[in-house]
XYZ file of C-alpha atoms in Angstrom:
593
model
C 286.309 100.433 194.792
C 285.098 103.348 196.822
C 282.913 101.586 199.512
C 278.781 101.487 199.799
C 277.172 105.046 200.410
C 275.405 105.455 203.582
C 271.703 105.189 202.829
C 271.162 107.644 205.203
C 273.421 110.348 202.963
C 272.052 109.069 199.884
C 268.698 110.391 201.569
C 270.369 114.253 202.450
C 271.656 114.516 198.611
C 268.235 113.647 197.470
C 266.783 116.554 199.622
C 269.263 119.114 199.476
C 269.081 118.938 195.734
C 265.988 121.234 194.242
C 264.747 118.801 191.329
C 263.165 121.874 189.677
C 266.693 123.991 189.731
C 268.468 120.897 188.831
C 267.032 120.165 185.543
C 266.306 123.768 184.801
C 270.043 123.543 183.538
C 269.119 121.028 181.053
C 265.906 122.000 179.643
C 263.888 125.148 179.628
C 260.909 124.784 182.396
C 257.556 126.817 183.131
C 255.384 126.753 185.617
C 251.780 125.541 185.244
C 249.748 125.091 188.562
C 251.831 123.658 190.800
C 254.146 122.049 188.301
C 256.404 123.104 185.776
C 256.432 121.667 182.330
C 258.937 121.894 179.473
C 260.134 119.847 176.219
C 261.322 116.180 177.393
C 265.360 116.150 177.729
C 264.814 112.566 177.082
C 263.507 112.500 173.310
C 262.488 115.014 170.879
C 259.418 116.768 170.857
C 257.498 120.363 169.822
C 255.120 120.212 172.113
C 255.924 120.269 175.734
C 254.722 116.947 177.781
C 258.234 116.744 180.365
C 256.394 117.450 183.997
C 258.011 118.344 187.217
C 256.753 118.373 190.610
C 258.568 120.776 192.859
C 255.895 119.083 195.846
C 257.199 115.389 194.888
C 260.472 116.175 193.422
C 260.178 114.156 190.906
C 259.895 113.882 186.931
C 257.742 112.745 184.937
C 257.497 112.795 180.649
C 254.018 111.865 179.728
C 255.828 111.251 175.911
C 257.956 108.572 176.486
C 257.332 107.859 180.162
C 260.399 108.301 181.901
C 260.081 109.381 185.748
C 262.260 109.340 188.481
C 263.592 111.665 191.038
C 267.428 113.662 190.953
C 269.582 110.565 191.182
C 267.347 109.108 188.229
C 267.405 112.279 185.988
C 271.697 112.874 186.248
C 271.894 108.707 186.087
C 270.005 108.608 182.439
C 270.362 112.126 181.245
C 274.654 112.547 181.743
C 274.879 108.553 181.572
C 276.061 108.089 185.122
C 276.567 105.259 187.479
C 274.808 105.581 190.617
C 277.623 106.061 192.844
C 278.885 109.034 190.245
C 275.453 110.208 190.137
C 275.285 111.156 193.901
C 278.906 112.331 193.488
C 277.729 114.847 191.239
C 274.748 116.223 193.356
C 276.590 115.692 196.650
C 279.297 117.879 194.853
C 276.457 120.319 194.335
C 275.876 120.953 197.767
C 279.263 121.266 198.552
C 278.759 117.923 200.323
C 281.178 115.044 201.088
C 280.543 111.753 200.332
C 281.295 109.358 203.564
C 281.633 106.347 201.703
C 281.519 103.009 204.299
C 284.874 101.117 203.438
C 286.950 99.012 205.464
C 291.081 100.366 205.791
C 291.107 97.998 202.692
C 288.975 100.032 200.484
C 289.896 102.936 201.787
C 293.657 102.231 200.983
C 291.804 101.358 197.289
C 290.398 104.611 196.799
C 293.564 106.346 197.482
C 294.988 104.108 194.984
C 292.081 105.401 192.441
C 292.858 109.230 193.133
C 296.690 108.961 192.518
C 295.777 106.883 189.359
C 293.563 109.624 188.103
C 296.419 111.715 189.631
C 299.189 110.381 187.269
C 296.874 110.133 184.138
C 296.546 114.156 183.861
C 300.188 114.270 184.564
C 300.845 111.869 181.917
C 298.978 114.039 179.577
C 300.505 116.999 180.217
C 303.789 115.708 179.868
C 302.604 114.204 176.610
C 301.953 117.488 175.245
C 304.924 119.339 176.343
C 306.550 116.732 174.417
C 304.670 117.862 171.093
C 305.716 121.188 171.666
C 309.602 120.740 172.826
C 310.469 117.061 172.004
C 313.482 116.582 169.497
C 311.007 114.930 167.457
C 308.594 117.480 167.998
C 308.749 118.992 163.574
C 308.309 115.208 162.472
C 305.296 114.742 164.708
C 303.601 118.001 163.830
C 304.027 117.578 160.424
C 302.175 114.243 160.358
C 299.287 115.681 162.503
C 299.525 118.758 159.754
C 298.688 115.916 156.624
C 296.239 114.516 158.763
C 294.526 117.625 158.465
C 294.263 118.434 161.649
C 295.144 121.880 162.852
C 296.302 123.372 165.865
C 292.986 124.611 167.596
C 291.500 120.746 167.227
C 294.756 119.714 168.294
C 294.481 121.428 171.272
C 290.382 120.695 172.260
C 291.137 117.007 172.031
C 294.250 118.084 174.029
C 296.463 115.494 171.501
C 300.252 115.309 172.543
C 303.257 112.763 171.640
C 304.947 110.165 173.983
C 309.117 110.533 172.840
C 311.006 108.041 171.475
C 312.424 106.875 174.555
C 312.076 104.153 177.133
C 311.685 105.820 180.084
C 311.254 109.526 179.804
C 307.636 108.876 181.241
C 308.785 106.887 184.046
C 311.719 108.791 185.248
C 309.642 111.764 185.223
C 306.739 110.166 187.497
C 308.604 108.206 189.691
C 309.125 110.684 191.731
C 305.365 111.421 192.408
C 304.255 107.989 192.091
C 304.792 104.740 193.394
C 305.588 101.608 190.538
C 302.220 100.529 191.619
C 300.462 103.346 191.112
C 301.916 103.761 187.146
C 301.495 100.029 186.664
C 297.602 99.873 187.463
C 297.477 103.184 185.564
C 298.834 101.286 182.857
C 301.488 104.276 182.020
C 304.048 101.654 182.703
C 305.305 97.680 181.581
C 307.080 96.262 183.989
C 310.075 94.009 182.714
C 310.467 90.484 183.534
C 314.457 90.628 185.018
C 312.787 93.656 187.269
C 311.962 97.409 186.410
C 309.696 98.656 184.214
C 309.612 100.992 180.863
C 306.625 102.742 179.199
C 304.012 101.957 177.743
C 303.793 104.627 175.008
C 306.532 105.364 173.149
C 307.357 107.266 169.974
C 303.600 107.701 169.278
C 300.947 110.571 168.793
C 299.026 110.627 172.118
C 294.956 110.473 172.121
C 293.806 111.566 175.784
C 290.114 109.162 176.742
C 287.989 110.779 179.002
C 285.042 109.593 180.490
C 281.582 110.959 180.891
C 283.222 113.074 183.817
C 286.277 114.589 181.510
C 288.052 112.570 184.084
C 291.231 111.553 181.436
C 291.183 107.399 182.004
C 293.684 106.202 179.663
C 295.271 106.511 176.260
C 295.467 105.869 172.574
C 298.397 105.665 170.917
C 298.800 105.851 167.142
C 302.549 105.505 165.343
C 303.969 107.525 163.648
C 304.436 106.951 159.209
C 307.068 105.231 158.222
C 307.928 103.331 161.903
C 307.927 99.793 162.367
C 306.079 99.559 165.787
C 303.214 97.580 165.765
C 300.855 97.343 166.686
C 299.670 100.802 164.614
C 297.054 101.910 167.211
C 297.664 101.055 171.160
C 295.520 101.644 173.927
C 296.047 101.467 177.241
C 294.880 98.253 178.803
C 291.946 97.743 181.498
C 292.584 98.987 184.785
C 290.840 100.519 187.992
C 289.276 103.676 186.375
C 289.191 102.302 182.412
C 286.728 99.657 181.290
C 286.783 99.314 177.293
C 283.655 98.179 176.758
C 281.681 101.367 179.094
C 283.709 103.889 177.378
C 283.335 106.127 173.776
C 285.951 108.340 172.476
C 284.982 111.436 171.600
C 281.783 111.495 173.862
C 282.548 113.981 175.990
C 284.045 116.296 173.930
C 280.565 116.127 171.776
C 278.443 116.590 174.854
C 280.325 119.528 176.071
C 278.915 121.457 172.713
C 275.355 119.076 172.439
C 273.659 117.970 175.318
C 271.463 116.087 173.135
C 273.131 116.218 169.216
C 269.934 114.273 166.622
C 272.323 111.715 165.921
C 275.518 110.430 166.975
C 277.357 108.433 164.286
C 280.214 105.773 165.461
C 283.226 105.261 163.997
C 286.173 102.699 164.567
C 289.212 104.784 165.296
C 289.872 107.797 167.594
C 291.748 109.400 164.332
C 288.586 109.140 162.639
C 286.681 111.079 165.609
C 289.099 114.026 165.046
C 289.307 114.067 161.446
C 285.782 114.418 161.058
C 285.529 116.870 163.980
C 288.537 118.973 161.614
C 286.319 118.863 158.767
C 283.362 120.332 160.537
C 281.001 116.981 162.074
C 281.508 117.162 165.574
C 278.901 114.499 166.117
C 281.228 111.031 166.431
C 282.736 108.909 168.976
C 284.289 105.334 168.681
C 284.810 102.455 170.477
C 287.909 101.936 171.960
C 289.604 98.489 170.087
C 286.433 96.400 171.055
C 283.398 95.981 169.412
C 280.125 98.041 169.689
C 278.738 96.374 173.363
C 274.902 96.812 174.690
C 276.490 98.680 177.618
C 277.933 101.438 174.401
C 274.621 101.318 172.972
C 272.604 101.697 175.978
C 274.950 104.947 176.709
C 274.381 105.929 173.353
C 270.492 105.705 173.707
C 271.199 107.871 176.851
C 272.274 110.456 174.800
C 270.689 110.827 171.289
C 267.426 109.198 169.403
C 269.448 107.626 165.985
C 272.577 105.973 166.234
C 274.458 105.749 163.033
C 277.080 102.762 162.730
C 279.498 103.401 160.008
C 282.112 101.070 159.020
C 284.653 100.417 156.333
C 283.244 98.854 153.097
C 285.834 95.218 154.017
C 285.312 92.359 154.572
C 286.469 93.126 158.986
C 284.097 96.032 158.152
C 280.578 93.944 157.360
C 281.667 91.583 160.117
C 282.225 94.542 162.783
C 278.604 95.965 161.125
C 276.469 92.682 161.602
C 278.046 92.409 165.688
C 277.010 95.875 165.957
C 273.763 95.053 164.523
C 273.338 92.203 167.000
C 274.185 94.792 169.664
C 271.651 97.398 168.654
C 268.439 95.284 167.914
C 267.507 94.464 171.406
C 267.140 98.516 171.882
C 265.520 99.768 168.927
C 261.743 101.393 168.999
C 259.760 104.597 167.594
C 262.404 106.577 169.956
C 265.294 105.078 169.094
C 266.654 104.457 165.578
C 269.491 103.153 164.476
C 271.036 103.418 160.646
C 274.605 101.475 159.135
C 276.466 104.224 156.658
C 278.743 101.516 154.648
C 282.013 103.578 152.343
C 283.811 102.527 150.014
C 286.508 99.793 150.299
C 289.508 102.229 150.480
C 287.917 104.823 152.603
C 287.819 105.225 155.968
C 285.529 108.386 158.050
C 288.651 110.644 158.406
C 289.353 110.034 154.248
C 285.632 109.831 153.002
C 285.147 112.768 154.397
C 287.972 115.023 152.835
C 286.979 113.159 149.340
C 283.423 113.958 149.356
C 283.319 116.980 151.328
C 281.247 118.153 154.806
C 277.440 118.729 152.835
C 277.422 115.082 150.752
C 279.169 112.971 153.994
C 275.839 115.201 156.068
C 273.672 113.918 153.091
C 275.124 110.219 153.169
C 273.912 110.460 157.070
C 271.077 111.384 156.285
C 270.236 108.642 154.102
C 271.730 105.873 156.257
C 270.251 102.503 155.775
C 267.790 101.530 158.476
C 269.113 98.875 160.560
C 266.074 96.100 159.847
C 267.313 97.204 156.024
C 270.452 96.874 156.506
C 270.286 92.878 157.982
C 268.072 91.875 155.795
C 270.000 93.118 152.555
C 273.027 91.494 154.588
C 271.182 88.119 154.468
C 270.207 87.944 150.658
C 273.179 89.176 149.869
C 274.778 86.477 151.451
C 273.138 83.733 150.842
C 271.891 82.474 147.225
C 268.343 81.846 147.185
C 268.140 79.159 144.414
C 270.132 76.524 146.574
C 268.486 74.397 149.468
C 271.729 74.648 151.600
C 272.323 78.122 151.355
C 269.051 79.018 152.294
C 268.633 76.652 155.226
C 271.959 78.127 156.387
C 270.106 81.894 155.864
C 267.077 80.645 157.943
C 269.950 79.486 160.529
C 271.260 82.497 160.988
C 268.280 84.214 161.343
C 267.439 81.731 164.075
C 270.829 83.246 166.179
C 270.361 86.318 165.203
C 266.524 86.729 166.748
C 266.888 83.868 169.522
C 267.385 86.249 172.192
C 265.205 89.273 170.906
C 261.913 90.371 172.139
C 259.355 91.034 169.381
C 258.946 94.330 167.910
C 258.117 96.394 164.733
C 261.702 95.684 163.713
C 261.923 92.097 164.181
C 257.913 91.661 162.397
C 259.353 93.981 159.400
C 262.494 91.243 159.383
C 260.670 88.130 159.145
C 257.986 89.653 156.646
C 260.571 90.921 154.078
C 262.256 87.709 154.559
C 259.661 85.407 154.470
C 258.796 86.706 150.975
C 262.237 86.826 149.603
C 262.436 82.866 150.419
C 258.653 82.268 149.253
C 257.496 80.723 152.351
C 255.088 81.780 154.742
C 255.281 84.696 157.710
C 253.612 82.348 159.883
C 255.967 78.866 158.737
C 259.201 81.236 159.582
C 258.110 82.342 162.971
C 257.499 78.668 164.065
C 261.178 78.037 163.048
C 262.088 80.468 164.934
C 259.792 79.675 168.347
C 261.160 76.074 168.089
C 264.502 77.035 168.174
C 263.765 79.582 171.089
C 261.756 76.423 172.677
C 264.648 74.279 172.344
C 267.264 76.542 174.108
C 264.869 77.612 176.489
C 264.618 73.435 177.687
C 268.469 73.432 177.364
C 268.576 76.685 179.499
C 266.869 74.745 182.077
C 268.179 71.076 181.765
C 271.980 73.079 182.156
C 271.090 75.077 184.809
C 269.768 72.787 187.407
C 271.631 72.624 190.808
C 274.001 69.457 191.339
C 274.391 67.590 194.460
C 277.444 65.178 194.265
C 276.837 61.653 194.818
C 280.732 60.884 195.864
C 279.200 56.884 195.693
C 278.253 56.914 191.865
C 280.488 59.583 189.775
C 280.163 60.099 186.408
C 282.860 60.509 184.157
C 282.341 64.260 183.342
C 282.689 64.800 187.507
C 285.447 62.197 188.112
C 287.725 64.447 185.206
C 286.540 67.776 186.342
C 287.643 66.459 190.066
C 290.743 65.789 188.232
C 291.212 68.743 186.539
C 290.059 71.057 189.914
C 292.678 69.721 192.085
C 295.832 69.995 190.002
C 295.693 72.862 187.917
C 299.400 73.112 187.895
C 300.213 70.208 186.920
C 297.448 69.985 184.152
C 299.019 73.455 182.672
C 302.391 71.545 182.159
C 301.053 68.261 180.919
C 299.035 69.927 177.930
C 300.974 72.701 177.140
C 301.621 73.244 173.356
C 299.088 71.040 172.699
C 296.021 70.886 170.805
C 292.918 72.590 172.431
C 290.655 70.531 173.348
C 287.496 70.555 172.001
C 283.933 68.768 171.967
C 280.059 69.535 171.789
C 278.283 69.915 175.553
C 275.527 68.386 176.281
C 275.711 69.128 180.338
C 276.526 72.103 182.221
C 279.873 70.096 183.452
C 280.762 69.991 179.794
C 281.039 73.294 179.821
C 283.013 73.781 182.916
C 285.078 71.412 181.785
C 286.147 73.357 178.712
C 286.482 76.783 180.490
C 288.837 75.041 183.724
C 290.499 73.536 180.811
C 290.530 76.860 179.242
C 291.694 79.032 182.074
C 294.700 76.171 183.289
C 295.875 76.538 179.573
C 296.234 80.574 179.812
C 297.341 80.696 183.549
C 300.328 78.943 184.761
C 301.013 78.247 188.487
C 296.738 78.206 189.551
C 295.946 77.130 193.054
C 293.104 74.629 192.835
C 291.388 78.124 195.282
C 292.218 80.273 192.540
C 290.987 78.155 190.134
C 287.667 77.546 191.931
C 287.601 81.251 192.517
C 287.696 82.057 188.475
C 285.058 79.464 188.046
C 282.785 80.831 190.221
C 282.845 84.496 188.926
C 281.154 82.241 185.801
C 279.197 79.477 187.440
C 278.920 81.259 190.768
C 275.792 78.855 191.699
C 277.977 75.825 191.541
C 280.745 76.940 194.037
C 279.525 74.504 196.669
C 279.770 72.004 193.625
C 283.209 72.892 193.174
C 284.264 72.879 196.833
C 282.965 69.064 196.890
C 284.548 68.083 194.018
C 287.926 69.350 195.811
C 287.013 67.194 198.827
C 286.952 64.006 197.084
C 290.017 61.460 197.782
C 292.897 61.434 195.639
C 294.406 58.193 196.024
C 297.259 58.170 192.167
C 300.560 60.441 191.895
C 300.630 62.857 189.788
C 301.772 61.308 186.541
C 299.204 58.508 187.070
C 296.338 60.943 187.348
C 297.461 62.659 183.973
C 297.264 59.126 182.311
C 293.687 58.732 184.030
C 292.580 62.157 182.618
C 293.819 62.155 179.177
C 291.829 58.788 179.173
C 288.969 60.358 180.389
C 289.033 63.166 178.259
C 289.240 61.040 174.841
C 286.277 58.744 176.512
C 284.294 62.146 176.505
C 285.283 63.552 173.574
C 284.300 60.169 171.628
C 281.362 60.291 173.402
C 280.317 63.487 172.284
C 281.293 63.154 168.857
C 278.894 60.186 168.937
C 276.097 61.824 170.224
C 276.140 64.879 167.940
C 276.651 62.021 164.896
C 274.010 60.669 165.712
C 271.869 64.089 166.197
C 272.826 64.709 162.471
C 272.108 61.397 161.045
C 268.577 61.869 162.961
C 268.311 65.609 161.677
C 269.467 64.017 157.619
C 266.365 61.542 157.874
C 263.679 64.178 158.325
C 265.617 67.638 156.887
C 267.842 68.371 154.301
C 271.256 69.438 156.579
C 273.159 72.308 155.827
C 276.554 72.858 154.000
C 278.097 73.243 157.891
C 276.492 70.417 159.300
C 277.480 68.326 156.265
C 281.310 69.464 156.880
C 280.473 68.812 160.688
C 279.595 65.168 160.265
C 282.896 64.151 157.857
C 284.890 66.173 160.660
C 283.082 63.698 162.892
C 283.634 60.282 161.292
C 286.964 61.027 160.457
C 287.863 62.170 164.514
C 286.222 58.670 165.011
C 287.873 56.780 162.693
C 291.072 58.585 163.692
C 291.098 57.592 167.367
């Protein structure tokens, strides 16, 4: 982290920078009266309603409302955070940002500079390599029958990492401390002591961030090698956050500031190969799925979004998350369309097969997203049978539980209500109940605890347990079974993730432990910090017996209690193919124990 900005600075960047000259740049602006007008840079429009006040220095679209002042227009219009935003203006004015850190942070943000540092070294080196490696003909030659020539070779600045262990290191070393390449995640470090890198015998895919800072890297191998996996990113580290980040982006927004669509794509080989074959518009997400902070960026910086995916069964799974993803956002300004191909093509194929005009044309005709779901659902689900279609009405439920009402949810429920023969009105009461019902949940869960050390239930007495010897609860349940049951408190839930996090983390302090929880349940520290003071009077091995007693006492009682939810639920409903399979999971976990 770089430290707060003074407020005081943020003040001289917002006056130093002209708001007039500033988006000038960006869009085309006249002067009428004392302001100056000009299309919105926001959305798309003939007819100029974008207004800005030299007097006020602010913005202001009269079209689809947005306002704000410099910080505001770089933030939404490049996609920026705040702190880069005032980076970019303070970098403007030839200004430099005094940013208040301790000799801890500051020692931090010298840490961030040499990482950036290394990363553009790393990618030079990388392509070097693809022009004097030994293996240089083999690699070429691949990137040849990928289509891809030499000029888009060179814009998305691709290069190769050698087959070698540590050609990387031993060349970076020298400039670099082991920290440095490990937290730029250039390097693995071994177990018996040094370290080897990360990328090896692979073509090399430079990511760059809204910036063209260079963050990390994707890796793919080469034909006919047995490394797995076949694409490799670098992991998560200071500068590079998966789920923030699109391949391809800036490359697209150096040629469109604001392209009419953006379609995404799964792989950054699929970015280039349709860039090769003349559709510079895509971008991908980097080995997660789509995430509302992607879409939100994507919103940032086009009107329709268009989600294509492979025609598999991975590829209708990845479609529907992205779905979920994209609802929440969609209006009259912002559209979103899925483009589903065939089974054995993906974009960098489909578009070689078909050619550049029919893949445009296919774009073009995208299915709308509330489309899309809905032909999802029916095509899903069979109609004509009382389980499937209480288990379509189900999923319906999840999908919309969290989504404000809109055109696109109203067109949803109409289409749907029809194609299951019951009424608009019948399906949105399904719908509110459920909403009601996790709303009440919301609220139960979420209430503040105050332990009463005199009269402990048994979900505190085993998280108590389970809080102050993490250690030894990683040893005494490793290799087994996971545990698993259905919460009914919020303490069931913590219960599962402590459980969850002992299981993946060996050697936890009970502060570290507490310290992981709270980044979840952060209004429950206090909570935590109690349970840590209570007396501890059994040895270790005793308090194991006590907990895995404890634990089957819960999980017995839970099964129980959800048995007896669905024997409730079978007397007034007709219960779903799931919940059927639920309740013989149940009696026989009963019976069993």
């Amino acid at each position: 982290m770089k430290g707060n900005i003074p407020a005081d600075f943020v003040h001289q960047v917002v006056a130093a920078n002209n708001i007039v000259e500033l988006i000038a740049k960006y869009t085309t602006l006249k002067k009428t009266g004392k302001s100056y007008m000009g299309c919105c840079p926001f959305h798309h429009e003939k007819t100029p309603s974008f207004s800005v006040s030299p007097d006020k220095q602010i913005y202001h679209c009269f079209g689809c409302h947005a306002s704000g002042d410099v910080i505001d227009f770089l933030s939404n219009y490049n996609g920026l955070s705040f702190v880069e935003a005032i980076e970019e203006l303070a970098a403007l004015q030839n200004l430099e940002v005094p940013y208040e850190a301790t000799n801890r942070h500051g020692q931090k943000t010298d840490v961030t500079n040499k990482i950036y540092e290394a990363l553009v070294a790393a990618s030079k080196y990388y392509r070097w390599c693809l022009r004097y490696d030994r293996n240089k003909t083999e690699v070429i030659d691949y990137i040849k029958s990928r289509g891809i020539n030499a000029k888009t070779a060179q814009h998305f600045q691709i290069g190769y990492a050698p087959d070698k262990w540590q050609s990387l290191y031993d060349l970076l070393v020298k400039q670099y401390s082991l920290d440095v390449l490990y937290q730029a995640g250039l390097i693995v470090s071994r177990e018996k002591g040094g370290a080897y890198d990360r990328f090896r015998d692979r073509v090399i895919f430079p990511i760059r961030n809204r910036k063209g800072q260079i963050i990390g890297f994707g890796g793919r191998v080469l034909p006919n090698k047995d490394a797995k996996p076949k694409y490799l990113n670098s992991p998560e580290t200071p500068v590079f956050f998966k789920n923030q980040e699109l391949y391809g982006l800036y490359e697209l927004k150096l040629q469109y500031k604001n392209p009419d669509q953006v379609v995404v794509v799964e792989g950054y080989m699929d970015v280039v190969g349709l860039y090769q074959h003349g559709y510079p518009f895509a971008v991908a997400t980097l080995g997660t799925a789509l995430s509302q902070t992607h879409v939100k960026l994507l919103f940032r910086t086009t009107e329709q979004i268009i989600l294509c995916f492979d025609g598999d069964a991975a590829g209708q799974n990845a479609a529907l998350r992205a779905f979920e993803m994209v609802l929440p956002f969609l209006s009259q300004n912002k559209k979103a369309r899925f483009l589903t191909l065939p089974q054995e093509h993906d974009p960098d194929s489909y578009i070689q097969a078909v050619g550049l005009e029919l893949f445009k044309q296919e774009v073009l005709e995208a299915t709308p997203a509330a489309d899309f779901f809905i032909q999802y659902l029916l095509a899903k689900y069979t109609l004509s049978s009382a389980d499937s279609l209480a288990e379509l009405i189900e999923e319906l439920k999840q999908i919309l539980k969290n989504v404000p009402e809109s055109a696109y949810t109203e067109i949803i429920i109409q289409q749907l209500a029809k194609a299951v023969d019951t009424s608009v009105l019948q399906l949105k009461r399904m719908i509110a109940q459920k909403n009601s019902d996790k709303k009440m949940l919301n609220n139960e869960r979420m209430k503040r605890w105050v332990l009463n050390t005199n009269k402990l239930s048994l979900i505190e007495k085993a998280l108590s347990f389970v809080i102050n010897m993490p250690s030894e609860v990683h040893i005494a349940f490793q290799g087994k079974e996971e545990i698993e049951f259905e919460c009914v408190t919020e303490q069931h839930f913590i219960l599962l993730d402590a459980l969850k996090i002992i299981r993946q983390n060996n050697g936890l302090s009970s502060a570290l432990l507490v310290q992981m929880l709270s980044e979840k349940y952060e209004q429950f520290r206090a909570y935590f910090y109690q349970l840590l003071q209570l007396p501890i009077e059994l040895q270790a091995p005793q308090l194991i017996d006590e907990l895995v007693a404890m634990l089957d006492k819960i999980i017995k009682q839970a099964c129980q209690n959800e048995l007896e939810h669905l024997i409730l639920k079978a007397k007034t409903s007709i219960l779903t193919a799931t919940e059927k399979q639920r309740m013989q999971n149940i009696l026989h976990k009963i019976r069993k124990t």
